[in-house]
XYZ file of C-alpha atoms in Angstrom:
586
model
C 79.133 90.165 70.447
C 79.473 93.363 72.522
C 77.697 95.401 69.871
C 74.858 92.915 69.697
C 74.362 93.022 73.469
C 74.290 96.801 73.376
C 71.658 96.729 70.621
C 69.526 94.337 72.661
C 69.657 96.556 75.751
C 68.909 99.711 73.739
C 66.002 97.992 72.008
C 64.563 96.958 75.360
C 64.824 100.505 76.689
C 63.248 101.890 73.536
C 60.284 99.569 73.979
C 59.628 101.064 77.392
C 60.188 104.584 76.142
C 57.629 104.041 73.380
C 55.142 102.636 75.867
C 55.593 105.466 78.325
C 55.499 108.129 75.634
C 52.305 106.645 74.235
C 50.713 106.841 77.650
C 51.966 110.359 78.230
C 50.637 111.446 74.838
C 47.147 110.279 75.771
C 47.423 111.910 79.167
C 48.457 115.258 77.679
C 46.272 115.139 74.560
C 44.115 118.278 74.184
C 45.926 119.979 77.057
C 46.671 123.607 76.223
C 49.144 125.857 77.895
C 47.361 128.015 80.434
C 48.128 131.676 79.975
C 47.167 133.335 83.254
C 45.601 136.465 81.791
C 43.059 137.007 84.534
C 43.684 138.973 87.709
C 43.778 135.715 89.651
C 43.096 132.056 89.102
C 39.645 132.180 90.688
C 38.501 134.763 88.166
C 40.088 132.825 85.315
C 38.275 129.619 86.296
C 34.976 131.448 86.821
C 35.125 133.072 83.369
C 36.028 129.837 81.604
C 33.386 127.808 83.438
C 30.547 130.219 82.665
C 31.644 130.311 79.021
C 31.869 126.523 78.733
C 28.468 125.770 80.218
C 26.929 128.480 77.953
C 28.253 127.046 74.691
C 24.857 125.592 73.633
C 23.165 128.972 74.239
C 22.305 131.435 71.398
C 24.387 134.613 71.314
C 21.464 136.889 72.068
C 20.837 135.134 75.401
C 24.353 135.651 76.773
C 24.718 138.356 79.414
C 28.097 140.136 79.380
C 29.589 143.283 80.905
C 31.670 146.047 79.398
C 32.851 149.606 79.657
C 32.728 152.814 77.690
C 36.094 154.106 76.525
C 34.784 157.541 77.499
C 35.584 156.552 81.079
C 39.234 156.281 80.054
C 39.073 159.768 78.540
C 37.459 161.180 81.672
C 39.944 164.057 81.937
C 39.415 165.030 78.326
C 42.718 163.354 77.461
C 42.262 161.567 74.131
C 45.594 159.813 73.735
C 47.075 156.365 73.343
C 48.278 156.489 76.933
C 44.661 156.849 78.130
C 43.811 153.415 76.679
C 46.712 151.658 78.423
C 44.262 149.796 80.703
C 42.130 148.463 77.845
C 44.183 145.327 77.283
C 44.197 144.552 81.013
C 40.411 144.888 81.117
C 40.021 142.458 78.222
C 42.326 139.999 79.963
C 40.273 140.441 83.134
C 37.130 139.281 81.370
C 35.460 142.449 80.122
C 33.517 141.460 76.996
C 32.035 144.701 75.669
C 33.641 147.969 74.568
C 31.562 151.065 73.843
C 33.267 153.581 71.585
C 32.178 157.073 70.532
C 33.169 157.827 66.929
C 33.103 161.383 65.577
C 32.608 162.143 61.887
C 34.684 165.227 61.115
C 32.817 167.206 58.456
C 35.912 169.289 57.750
C 38.224 166.376 56.931
C 35.653 163.614 56.145
C 37.275 161.065 58.458
C 36.225 159.222 61.620
C 38.132 160.243 64.731
C 38.113 159.680 68.488
C 38.769 163.286 69.491
C 35.439 165.165 69.819
C 36.932 168.319 68.291
C 38.519 169.146 64.912
C 42.201 170.029 64.678
C 42.895 173.559 63.443
C 45.477 174.060 60.721
C 47.896 175.947 62.920
C 48.562 173.073 65.363
C 51.568 170.828 65.121
C 51.066 167.738 63.035
C 53.654 165.629 64.779
C 51.494 162.536 65.444
C 52.875 162.087 68.972
C 52.081 165.638 70.089
C 49.134 166.454 72.318
C 47.307 169.692 71.572
C 44.500 171.647 73.167
C 41.476 171.807 70.889
C 38.109 173.419 71.548
C 34.713 172.686 70.058
C 31.272 173.823 71.211
C 32.897 175.644 74.122
C 34.542 172.481 75.459
C 38.321 172.051 75.490
C 39.970 168.667 74.993
C 43.547 167.402 75.016
C 43.975 165.269 71.910
C 46.949 163.376 70.535
C 47.183 164.157 66.836
C 48.101 160.635 65.745
C 45.685 158.832 68.090
C 43.065 157.133 65.913
C 40.662 154.227 65.895
C 43.493 152.108 64.473
C 45.190 152.277 67.874
C 42.107 150.894 69.617
C 41.623 148.206 66.960
C 45.268 147.220 67.362
C 44.736 146.587 71.093
C 41.622 144.532 70.412
C 43.340 142.593 67.638
C 46.312 141.847 69.886
C 43.996 140.447 72.549
C 42.057 138.338 70.033
C 45.277 136.954 68.566
C 46.756 135.996 71.926
C 43.556 134.383 73.253
C 42.466 132.600 70.085
C 42.481 129.078 71.527
C 39.723 126.728 72.635
C 40.904 127.256 76.189
C 40.753 131.053 76.293
C 38.533 132.312 73.476
C 35.447 134.294 74.424
C 33.035 136.502 72.519
C 33.205 140.308 72.512
C 30.852 143.156 71.648
C 32.190 146.338 70.038
C 29.498 148.995 70.461
C 29.598 152.194 68.411
C 27.952 155.548 69.032
C 28.116 157.608 65.836
C 28.353 161.382 66.308
C 29.153 164.421 64.190
C 31.603 167.268 64.373
C 29.083 169.380 62.536
C 28.804 172.962 61.393
C 26.133 174.816 59.440
C 27.657 176.181 56.274
C 26.988 179.840 55.723
C 28.760 183.115 55.129
C 29.345 183.289 58.866
C 31.078 179.911 58.961
C 33.496 180.484 56.096
C 36.163 181.292 58.651
C 35.664 177.839 60.260
C 36.567 176.133 57.011
C 39.678 178.242 56.746
C 40.649 177.209 60.277
C 39.763 173.489 60.253
C 39.752 172.343 56.651
C 42.845 170.349 55.621
C 45.500 171.921 53.461
C 48.685 170.850 51.716
C 50.662 171.045 54.971
C 48.285 168.930 57.037
C 48.195 165.170 57.357
C 44.681 163.774 57.698
C 44.675 161.004 60.299
C 41.688 158.654 60.343
C 39.515 156.423 58.177
C 36.984 157.696 55.701
C 34.511 154.794 56.127
C 33.155 152.721 58.993
C 34.157 149.588 57.133
C 37.785 150.715 56.968
C 37.673 151.699 60.657
C 37.113 148.104 61.776
C 39.071 146.396 58.986
C 42.024 145.510 61.306
C 39.763 143.026 63.163
C 37.659 142.011 60.143
C 38.755 138.363 60.186
C 37.331 137.950 63.705
C 34.020 139.743 63.134
C 30.717 137.917 63.401
C 29.083 139.938 60.659
C 25.559 140.208 59.183
C 26.820 138.185 56.220
C 27.989 135.386 58.527
C 24.631 135.445 60.308
C 22.724 135.296 57.005
C 24.778 132.298 55.866
C 24.037 130.553 59.153
C 20.291 131.178 58.900
C 20.189 129.801 55.360
C 21.824 126.566 56.522
C 20.169 126.213 59.912
C 17.976 123.194 60.538
C 16.007 121.969 63.497
C 18.544 120.098 65.548
C 17.822 116.666 66.950
C 19.099 118.024 70.266
C 15.977 118.948 72.312
C 17.841 121.778 74.032
C 18.809 123.425 70.725
C 15.360 122.794 69.264
C 13.750 124.860 72.027
C 15.797 127.959 71.179
C 15.261 127.444 67.449
C 11.598 128.348 68.073
C 12.659 131.983 68.309
C 11.372 134.202 65.505
C 14.921 135.516 65.025
C 17.283 132.557 65.047
C 20.787 133.178 66.360
C 23.701 130.712 66.357
C 25.010 129.294 69.602
C 28.204 130.447 71.249
C 29.818 127.116 70.376
C 28.898 127.495 66.699
C 30.314 131.008 66.491
C 33.550 130.330 68.384
C 34.387 126.787 67.291
C 32.720 126.403 63.881
C 32.624 129.884 62.386
C 35.780 130.962 64.283
C 34.426 134.439 64.995
C 35.159 136.387 68.165
C 33.439 139.765 68.044
C 30.337 141.513 66.744
C 30.202 145.213 65.897
C 26.880 146.856 66.742
C 25.831 150.487 66.293
C 23.966 151.500 69.446
C 23.144 155.048 68.382
C 23.398 157.078 65.199
C 23.516 160.796 65.981
C 25.051 161.870 62.683
C 23.630 165.290 61.865
C 21.991 165.368 58.407
C 23.905 167.672 56.098
C 25.566 167.639 52.666
C 28.801 166.692 54.434
C 27.310 163.981 56.659
C 28.502 160.399 56.500
C 26.329 157.999 54.524
C 26.182 154.385 55.657
C 26.609 152.158 52.612
C 26.390 148.470 51.755
C 30.081 147.880 52.556
C 29.493 149.060 56.120
C 26.505 146.744 56.452
C 28.627 143.773 55.439
C 30.542 143.943 58.739
C 28.418 146.030 61.118
C 25.027 145.413 62.715
C 22.473 148.198 62.901
C 19.159 148.192 64.722
C 17.309 147.050 61.599
C 19.574 143.989 61.283
C 19.982 143.117 64.982
C 17.275 144.066 67.517
C 19.004 146.272 70.075
C 17.880 148.631 72.801
C 19.776 150.922 75.155
C 18.421 151.790 78.592
C 19.732 153.555 81.636
C 20.331 151.767 84.922
C 17.583 153.832 86.514
C 15.080 152.775 83.842
C 15.594 149.015 84.125
C 16.129 148.669 87.868
C 12.370 148.419 88.702
C 11.903 145.794 85.967
C 14.829 143.749 87.232
C 13.766 143.993 90.875
C 10.325 142.709 89.941
C 11.854 139.818 88.017
C 14.063 138.904 90.972
C 11.013 138.412 93.178
C 10.826 135.018 91.427
C 7.037 135.000 91.322
C 6.760 134.244 87.609
C 5.852 130.913 86.059
C 7.682 128.983 83.365
C 5.814 130.757 80.569
C 7.310 134.136 81.495
C 10.841 132.762 81.342
C 10.115 131.001 78.040
C 9.020 134.324 76.549
C 12.267 135.905 77.716
C 14.357 133.070 76.254
C 12.635 133.229 72.871
C 12.867 137.008 72.490
C 15.878 138.075 70.454
C 17.096 141.449 71.653
C 20.347 142.814 72.998
C 19.437 145.083 75.909
C 22.414 147.207 76.991
C 22.149 148.987 80.347
C 24.320 152.081 80.686
C 24.909 153.943 83.931
C 26.084 157.512 84.478
C 27.376 159.787 87.209
C 23.830 160.472 88.419
C 22.888 156.785 88.720
C 25.853 154.446 89.039
C 26.118 150.700 89.178
C 26.731 149.048 92.525
C 28.257 145.634 93.033
C 24.856 144.131 93.788
C 22.938 145.955 91.064
C 25.354 144.979 88.284
C 25.046 141.304 89.226
C 21.261 141.641 89.392
C 21.214 143.119 85.887
C 23.234 140.157 84.626
C 20.829 137.730 86.323
C 17.993 139.514 84.507
C 19.681 138.860 81.148
C 20.789 142.473 80.635
C 24.197 143.704 79.457
C 25.657 146.350 81.813
C 28.076 148.932 80.375
C 30.096 151.020 82.844
C 29.885 154.656 81.776
C 30.267 156.734 84.951
C 33.551 158.490 85.651
C 33.732 157.427 89.315
C 32.179 154.880 91.695
C 31.798 154.657 95.438
C 32.891 151.273 96.823
C 33.087 150.723 100.591
C 32.824 154.482 101.131
C 35.791 155.070 98.824
C 35.563 157.065 95.606
C 37.203 155.065 92.788
C 38.295 156.958 89.679
C 40.806 154.579 88.093
C 39.207 152.145 85.649
C 41.636 149.388 86.626
C 40.823 149.693 90.338
C 37.135 149.797 89.427
C 37.162 146.409 87.743
C 39.199 144.848 90.543
C 36.359 145.842 92.874
C 33.578 144.740 90.532
C 34.925 141.570 88.875
C 33.741 139.129 91.586
C 30.184 140.339 90.860
C 30.311 140.200 87.052
C 28.782 136.707 86.799
C 25.139 135.662 86.599
C 26.216 132.219 87.829
C 28.873 132.298 90.568
C 28.456 134.107 93.834
C 31.161 136.644 94.662
C 34.532 135.013 95.419
C 33.607 131.666 93.863
C 34.711 129.163 92.801
C 37.264 128.410 95.488
C 40.391 127.331 93.640
C 42.632 124.645 95.069
C 46.216 123.873 94.149
C 46.842 121.408 91.341
C 48.618 119.202 93.848
C 45.292 118.515 95.522
C 44.286 114.947 94.875
C 41.371 114.615 92.473
C 40.934 110.880 92.990
C 38.190 110.952 95.596
C 38.070 107.180 95.857
C 41.447 107.170 97.580
C 40.681 108.761 100.914
C 44.220 108.180 102.207
C 45.616 110.651 99.695
C 43.063 113.391 100.196
C 43.781 116.632 101.945
C 41.167 118.629 103.819
C 39.788 120.186 100.623
C 39.891 117.194 98.283
C 36.164 116.475 98.479
C 35.172 120.077 97.733
C 34.805 119.404 94.018
C 31.060 119.763 93.384
C 28.840 122.792 92.895
C 25.605 123.773 94.605
C 23.233 126.626 93.941
C 22.529 128.970 96.830
C 20.150 131.900 97.072
C 22.871 134.252 95.777
C 24.739 132.099 93.245
C 26.817 128.977 92.814
C 29.510 127.813 95.189
C 31.805 124.827 95.544
C 30.788 122.376 98.270
C 31.627 118.945 99.694
C 30.559 116.216 97.251
C 29.661 113.964 100.193
C 27.147 116.391 101.678
C 23.480 115.491 101.172
C 21.303 118.063 99.361
C 18.312 118.182 97.034
C 18.999 117.939 93.292
C 17.907 120.113 90.336
C 16.066 118.278 87.522
C 15.562 120.100 84.204
C 12.930 119.397 81.569
C 14.705 118.005 78.494
C 12.577 119.978 76.023
C 11.803 123.135 78.070
C 14.973 124.376 79.787
C 13.053 126.786 82.042
C 10.975 124.006 83.599
C 12.642 122.673 86.775
C 11.677 120.069 89.340
C 13.328 119.370 92.685
C 12.412 115.838 93.841
C 11.109 115.777 97.408
C 12.196 113.226 99.960
C 15.632 112.050 100.945
C 18.588 114.237 100.090
C 21.713 112.648 98.654
C 25.372 113.178 97.940
C 26.559 114.249 94.516
C 27.981 110.760 93.872
C 24.653 109.088 94.663
C 22.670 111.014 92.052
C 21.436 108.568 89.404
C 19.353 108.675 86.256
C 16.296 107.402 88.068
C 16.305 110.231 90.587
C 14.589 112.631 88.166
C 11.123 111.931 86.730
C 10.590 110.929 83.086
C 11.384 113.772 80.735
C 13.799 115.393 83.199
C 17.491 114.935 83.941
C 19.949 116.138 86.546
C 21.323 119.353 85.044
C 22.377 122.962 85.566
C 21.358 126.421 84.291
C 23.288 127.417 81.170
C 22.164 131.054 80.975
C 20.790 133.741 83.232
C 17.123 133.100 82.426
C 17.449 129.412 83.270
C 19.102 130.458 86.531
C 16.103 132.662 87.381
C 13.638 129.928 86.485
C 15.474 127.430 88.709
C 15.519 129.866 91.618
C 11.820 130.467 91.033
C 11.161 126.702 91.109
C 13.076 126.384 94.382
C 10.886 129.107 95.853
C 7.580 127.658 94.527
C 8.398 124.143 95.718
C 9.533 125.433 99.106
C 12.945 123.763 98.868
C 15.789 124.710 101.179
C 19.117 125.830 99.733
C 21.672 124.617 98.786
C 20.672 122.445 95.819
C 23.001 120.216 93.813
C 23.501 121.176 90.143
C 25.384 119.034 87.654
C 28.787 120.714 87.794
C 32.078 119.511 89.265
C 35.845 119.512 88.825
C 36.430 115.977 90.108
C 38.582 114.612 87.279
C 40.803 117.683 86.818
C 41.221 120.343 89.464
C 39.708 123.721 88.461
C 38.196 122.349 85.241
C 34.449 122.369 85.928
C 32.340 120.101 83.742
C 28.812 118.709 83.659
C 27.839 115.106 83.055
C 28.341 113.512 86.455
C 31.430 112.648 88.508
C 33.172 110.861 85.609
C 32.817 113.666 83.049
C 36.128 114.455 81.357
C 37.765 117.859 81.184
C 37.911 118.929 77.512
C 41.331 120.533 77.968
C 43.193 117.751 79.774
C 42.564 114.015 79.718
C 42.911 112.013 82.913
C 44.410 108.545 83.158
C 43.773 106.400 86.221
C 46.416 104.036 87.586
C 44.528 100.992 86.299
C 44.120 102.475 82.843
C 47.765 103.522 82.774
C 48.865 99.955 83.568
C 46.607 98.599 80.832
C 48.072 101.060 78.343
C 51.707 100.109 78.876
C 51.191 96.407 79.707
C 51.224 95.000 76.117
C 54.445 96.775 75.147
C 56.065 95.854 78.454
C 55.170 92.170 78.081
C 56.610 92.064 74.551
C 59.820 93.738 75.707
C 60.208 91.312 78.638
C 59.659 88.264 76.396
C 62.256 89.522 73.918
C 64.776 90.129 76.716
C 64.202 86.660 78.227
C 64.612 85.029 74.811
C 67.890 86.841 74.218
C 69.230 85.892 77.655
C 68.257 82.237 77.210
C 69.864 82.159 73.788
C 73.076 83.563 75.240
C 73.184 81.166 78.233
C 72.119 77.937 76.524
C 73.722 78.415 73.130
C 75.937 75.561 71.672
C 77.698 76.680 68.483
C 79.868 73.753 67.198
C 80.983 75.518 64.061
C 82.415 78.465 65.922
C 84.095 76.160 68.521
C 85.742 73.953 65.844
C 86.901 77.032 63.973
C 88.706 78.321 67.077
C 90.455 74.954 67.731
C 91.514 74.681 64.060
C 93.236 78.039 63.962
C 94.993 77.470 67.271
C 96.464 74.189 65.923
C 97.451 75.758 62.574
C 99.259 78.660 64.247
C 101.118 76.327 66.617
C 102.398 74.160 63.682
C 103.516 77.218 61.748
C 105.489 78.681 64.623
C 107.143 75.292 65.332
C 108.476 75.082 61.738
C 109.518 78.724 61.608
C 111.117 79.262 64.971
C 113.342 82.303 64.413
C 115.997 83.684 66.720
C 116.272 87.405 66.877
C 114.590 89.709 64.370
C 113.971 88.229 60.867
C 115.795 90.148 58.123
C-alpha cells in the first residue's frame, strides 16, 4: 500500500514535470548561447541587426569595412606577435582583411616578409632577423608565414560558425614579387638567397595551398558558378528585382545558411613581375580565388571617391539613379593612406555610398590625438562603421527590462523604447508610443519610397492600409535603399524622425521586422496566456488521476481482504489455545 501511494505521488509530479519541460523546451527552442565577442553589447547588437536585415541582399551590394595587415607591420616587424590584434578585430566586427603576399623568386614560395632570407641567417623558426631588400630593412620572423594568418582566420570562423554569430568576410590579396634580373652581375644574389641543404624553406608554393586551411569556408568561383546554373527568378518580388542584374550574385542568406560559406578570396592587384621565375596563376588557384575577370572589382583611394560620395549624399537623385547602383555588380574598395586618412564621418559616408573602406594608414588623428595602435583605432571608429545605425546606437537595455508593453504596471522608464526611427544621420531607438510619419516601400522596386502625408501615428497603430497599394511599411536593407529613402524624405519635405519597420519588442536587443508581434529568430517568446494553454491539458489529466486515486482510497470497500483478515485472526487464536506452552518448547 505504501509503495503504491508513493508511485501515485511520483507519477503526479512527473506529469507536471513533463508539462513544464515541454513549455520550457518551446520557450528555449532556437535560442543559442550568446558569446560576447564584441567590444560591448551595443556593438554586438548593431552588427547582428544590420546582418539580419541584409540577409535578402546580394553579396555585391553589402558594404563592409576592413583593414590592411600592413598597418600591423607598421614598424617593419613581420612576426606572429604583430598580428595579435587580428582576432580581436574580427570579433569586433571587421569583415575585410587586406594582405600583401610576396612571391620569392629565390625560393619559389609565397611569404609575408617583403625581403628574402639570406643563407647565413639562423633558421630557428622563432628567431627574428634583420633582412634588407631594395635598400629597405625589415625585421622578419623566420617561421612566420601565411599559415599563421590563416590559422587566426580559421579559428574565428570556427568559433563564430552559428546562425547567431556568423557573418561574411573578404580576404583581399595584393600579389607582389621579390624579383631580381638574372645576369652575371646577380650571380652573387643567388649564392646569398637561394636555398641550400642547410636551409628550411618556409611557405607555400601555390596560392591555392596558401588558403587551403580555410578552404571549407570559402565562397569560391566554383560555388558561384553552381549557384548561377541553378538560379531561377524567385516568386519573391524583392529578390526578383535584384535578379535583373547582368551579373547575378547570391544573397547573404543563401551563402551563409544554404551554401554554408563564410569568406571570399579576391585578388585586388597583381604586381607579379614577368620573368622566367615568376609565379603563374593556374586553374587550381582559380577554383578558390576570384580575380578581376571573374568578379568585377575596383580599388580607389579615399581622395578619389570622396567627391563622388559627397555628391551622392546631397540626395538630389531620383529612383532611377539608385536602381542603376543596385543593379551594378562591382566591389568597390576604398583604401586610405597617410596622406589622406579616413575620418569617423567620412568612413560612414563611404559605407552609406555602398563603398567598402579599408584602413591602410599607419596612424589617425581622433579628437586631436594621434592614434597608432590598431586596437585603439577600431575602438574609436567602430560606432561609425555602419551604414544603418547612427553612432552609439542602438541603446541596449538590460534583459530584465520588461518586453511586454501591454502591461504598463511592469514597465520601467525605458520599456517603451523598443522601436526604431530613421533620422537624418542614421537609425536610433525611440519610444514606440511617439507619433511619427511612416516609411512605405514599393514591393517590386526597393528604391521607391513613399511617406504618407497627414496624421502621424505610433508604431503600434501602423496598419496594412496605411501604405498605398503596391507599398508596405518596411525598412532599408542595404546602403542604397537607405540613400533612396533619405532622398524621398527630402523630396517629399517630410520632417525627421520617420518610423521604419524594426523593433525589439518581443525579445530585448533582438531587432526584427514584421510589426510589433514579429518573433526573434534566436529565442521564442511565450506569453502568460499561451503558457497556461500549453500546460493546461497535462495538468488537468494529472489532477483527474489524483482525484480518482484519492476517491478510490477513501471510498473503497474490499470484502475479500476484510474476511481474509478475520479468518486468520480466528485461526491463530484457536491454534494458540490448543498449544498453550509454558516456558520454552524443547
